[in-house]
Amino acid sequence: MSNPVSIAPVSIADDLRDALISQPEVILDDQGLMHALIAANERAMGTNIVDLRGIAMDRLEARLDRLEDTHRSVIAAAYENLAGMNLIHRAVLRMLDPAEFEDFMKDLGGEVAEILRVDAVRLVLETVQSDKNPAVQKLGKVLATAQPGFIDNYLGGPRDQNARSVFLRQIQEQDATIYGDSGFWVRSEACIRLDLGRGRLPGMLVMGAEDPHQFKPGQGTDLLQFFGGVFERAMRRWLS
């Protein structure tokens, strides 16, 4: 009959022991090592003892993990908000640069769209005039004209004083009246209602993206409302 194998205790080298004693925070900062020490302590106590301290530590550790996750989420959201604010500010400054309306519209579909990282920008104006009007055609694809009532129908209802002005949504088929033959496959869009002043038909600024997740319900609209407000005032100036 063979004798049971005995395991000799492992001793720590003197220099390692001295180093750990002189810098105990090395152990405390190592999460894996602390887990191993706690597990060794539980094994030494046996299975018949309820370790309330260990249970409390597990709960505190789980709570700390949740707090760290929340902290990372808050930091990420703050960073995204700051990055979005910088984009809007840059787009507004670029939008205010042109001294001519034609350049203003050209920049809207060019550099402003690039700054905002969207694939298409369209200004929709309701009018009784024909879209064959030379003045309209001169402004290119950025300007889209529609019959009165088109915007209310497109956004699902008339605007009232307390209604929201920004609509974020995902779409399956892009509207030819707005996008025409754009060359893009728009799958999400941000629509901003525009009040162009007393006596004028309403307008709408549309930002379209091929990414179906770039604009969707539930996202914040504060920055787009600000951008729409600036654009609204700029258009009133041009139209006057």
XYZ file of C-alpha atoms in Angstrom:
240
model
C 0.000 0.000 0.000
C 1.490 3.283 -1.068
C 1.936 6.132 1.347
C 0.001 9.341 0.669
C 2.102 12.014 -0.967
C 2.656 14.965 1.318
C 3.017 18.421 -0.143
C 5.657 20.510 1.525
C 4.720 24.103 2.182
C 6.257 26.559 -0.236
C 8.350 29.219 1.423
C 8.828 32.710 0.025
C 12.320 33.795 -0.783
C 13.681 36.315 1.673
C 14.251 39.016 -0.934
C 10.689 38.625 -2.324
C 9.238 38.645 1.201
C 11.150 41.814 2.066
C 9.975 43.463 -1.158
C 6.312 42.647 -0.465
C 6.571 43.884 3.118
C 8.144 47.134 1.968
C 5.517 47.645 -0.774
C 2.245 45.922 0.286
C 0.225 48.060 -2.121
C 1.609 45.901 -4.934
C -0.595 43.057 -3.679
C -3.592 45.302 -3.018
C -3.477 46.736 -6.543
C -3.332 43.297 -8.182
C -6.953 42.126 -8.510
C -6.020 38.584 -9.528
C -3.649 38.157 -6.598
C -6.238 39.462 -4.130
C -8.794 36.979 -5.497
C -6.296 34.145 -4.956
C -5.588 35.244 -1.372
C -9.303 35.445 -0.525
C -9.931 32.014 -2.068
C -7.020 30.539 -0.064
C -8.457 32.028 3.130
C -11.868 30.490 2.396
C -10.313 27.057 1.814
C -8.423 27.319 5.090
C -11.645 28.043 6.992
C -13.410 25.022 5.529
C -16.863 24.587 4.036
C -18.839 24.636 7.286
C -18.236 28.304 8.039
C -20.260 31.105 6.496
C -17.817 33.848 5.589
C -19.915 36.988 5.918
C -16.880 39.157 5.285
C -16.211 37.353 2.010
C -19.852 37.754 0.944
C -19.706 41.463 1.753
C -16.496 41.817 -0.235
C -18.056 40.057 -3.234
C -21.015 42.404 -3.132
C -18.783 45.457 -2.809
C -16.678 44.243 -5.706
C -19.778 43.741 -7.883
C -20.995 47.216 -6.939
C -17.590 48.686 -7.775
C -17.657 46.982 -11.185
C -21.088 48.505 -11.875
C -19.872 51.932 -10.803
C -16.858 51.629 -13.086
C -19.103 50.643 -16.005
C -21.390 53.598 -15.291
C -18.393 55.902 -15.037
C -17.087 54.738 -18.417
C -20.543 55.166 -19.967
C -20.873 58.714 -18.612
C -17.403 59.649 -19.871
C -18.160 58.170 -23.306
C -21.484 60.018 -23.520
C -19.849 63.298 -22.475
C -17.130 62.833 -25.077
C -19.677 62.087 -27.817
C -21.718 65.139 -26.821
C -18.626 67.365 -26.901
C -17.560 65.957 -30.270
C -21.068 66.537 -31.649
C -21.088 70.089 -30.307
C -17.771 70.807 -32.020
C -19.142 69.514 -35.337
C -22.254 71.695 -35.089
C -20.203 74.779 -34.196
C -17.864 74.203 -37.139
C -20.814 73.710 -39.487
C -22.509 76.901 -38.255
C -19.358 78.966 -38.739
C -18.903 77.591 -42.259
C -22.557 78.245 -43.042
C -22.222 81.904 -42.017
C -19.169 82.574 -44.209
C -20.692 83.037 -47.719
C -21.645 86.509 -48.850
C -23.865 85.276 -51.710
C -26.924 83.034 -51.512
C -25.669 80.789 -54.305
C -22.434 80.152 -52.391
C -24.450 79.595 -49.218
C -26.468 76.836 -50.891
C -23.406 75.315 -52.539
C -21.602 75.090 -49.191
C -24.688 73.554 -47.588
C -24.479 70.526 -49.842
C -20.682 70.500 -49.837
C -18.470 71.492 -46.910
C -21.298 71.794 -44.380
C -22.493 68.285 -45.231
C -18.925 66.966 -44.920
C -18.461 68.615 -41.530
C -21.736 67.109 -40.292
C -20.687 63.711 -41.719
C -23.895 63.146 -43.644
C -24.274 61.923 -47.208
C -26.884 64.409 -48.385
C -28.321 67.744 -47.262
C -31.497 69.080 -48.835
C -33.463 72.279 -48.299
C -37.125 71.669 -49.065
C -39.225 74.757 -49.801
C -42.936 74.669 -50.437
C -43.874 76.848 -53.402
C -46.503 77.189 -56.097
C -43.808 77.907 -58.685
C -42.530 75.240 -61.025
C -39.286 73.446 -60.263
C -38.318 74.307 -63.856
C -37.773 77.873 -62.735
C -34.235 78.895 -63.821
C -33.552 80.433 -60.391
C -34.369 77.106 -58.731
C -32.387 75.022 -61.191
C -29.391 77.292 -60.731
C -29.060 76.210 -57.091
C -28.583 72.565 -58.013
C -29.655 69.467 -56.089
C -29.463 71.074 -52.640
C -32.770 72.902 -53.139
C -35.902 70.798 -53.561
C -39.295 72.373 -54.170
C -42.666 70.850 -53.335
C -46.326 71.738 -53.414
C -47.868 73.374 -50.316
C -48.705 70.786 -47.666
C -45.889 68.428 -48.647
C -43.882 68.951 -45.429
C -46.834 68.312 -43.095
C -47.658 65.167 -45.018
C -44.032 64.007 -45.011
C -43.641 64.518 -41.266
C -47.031 63.081 -40.402
C -49.041 66.130 -39.376
C -49.192 69.930 -39.185
C -46.970 71.889 -36.881
C -48.394 73.522 -33.784
C -46.751 75.856 -31.313
C -45.613 73.109 -28.922
C -44.706 70.495 -31.535
C -41.166 69.266 -31.926
C -39.181 70.651 -34.821
C -36.618 67.835 -35.263
C -37.556 64.353 -36.468
C -35.050 61.497 -36.475
C -36.012 58.308 -38.246
C -34.944 55.332 -40.289
C -36.451 54.915 -43.741
C -36.736 52.121 -46.258
C -37.252 54.151 -49.422
C -35.925 57.660 -49.966
C -38.377 60.225 -51.315
C -37.610 61.269 -54.883
C -39.078 64.744 -54.313
C -36.399 65.427 -51.702
C -33.370 63.461 -52.826
C -33.977 63.102 -56.548
C -31.292 61.102 -58.292
C -28.735 61.684 -55.534
C -26.609 58.596 -56.048
C -26.995 57.846 -52.354
C -28.922 55.036 -50.692
C -30.379 57.032 -47.792
C -31.585 54.856 -44.909
C -31.826 57.338 -42.032
C -32.523 61.037 -41.901
C -32.892 64.067 -39.671
C -35.691 66.439 -40.677
C -35.812 69.956 -39.240
C -38.922 72.065 -39.683
C -38.197 75.672 -40.642
C -40.297 78.732 -39.919
C -39.203 81.174 -42.614
C -41.220 84.108 -41.345
C -44.697 85.550 -41.515
C -46.373 85.236 -44.879
C -43.979 82.577 -46.156
C -44.641 78.896 -46.724
C -42.770 76.520 -44.392
C -39.478 74.874 -45.208
C -37.607 71.784 -44.094
C -33.913 70.966 -43.806
C -33.166 67.287 -44.368
C -29.922 65.466 -43.583
C -29.734 61.999 -45.076
C -27.296 59.193 -44.289
C -26.693 55.785 -45.818
C -25.993 54.450 -42.324
C -29.395 53.268 -40.998
C -28.246 53.864 -37.409
C -26.932 57.420 -37.779
C -30.362 58.923 -37.105
C -33.052 57.071 -35.172
C -35.796 57.869 -32.645
C -34.596 58.273 -29.089
C -31.405 60.149 -29.888
C -30.871 63.633 -28.492
C -31.946 66.512 -30.713
C -30.688 69.584 -28.813
C -27.722 70.200 -31.123
C -29.814 69.745 -34.254
C -32.421 72.138 -32.868
C -29.678 74.711 -32.366
C -28.367 74.167 -35.892
C -31.889 74.433 -37.284
C -32.457 77.679 -35.392
C -29.299 79.222 -36.854
C -30.172 78.005 -40.351
C -33.712 79.364 -39.990
C -32.425 82.829 -39.140
C -29.895 82.749 -41.970
C -32.631 81.840 -44.468
C -34.861 84.666 -43.242
C -31.992 87.050 -43.885
C -31.464 85.742 -47.430
C -35.170 85.755 -48.248
C -35.588 89.324 -47.038
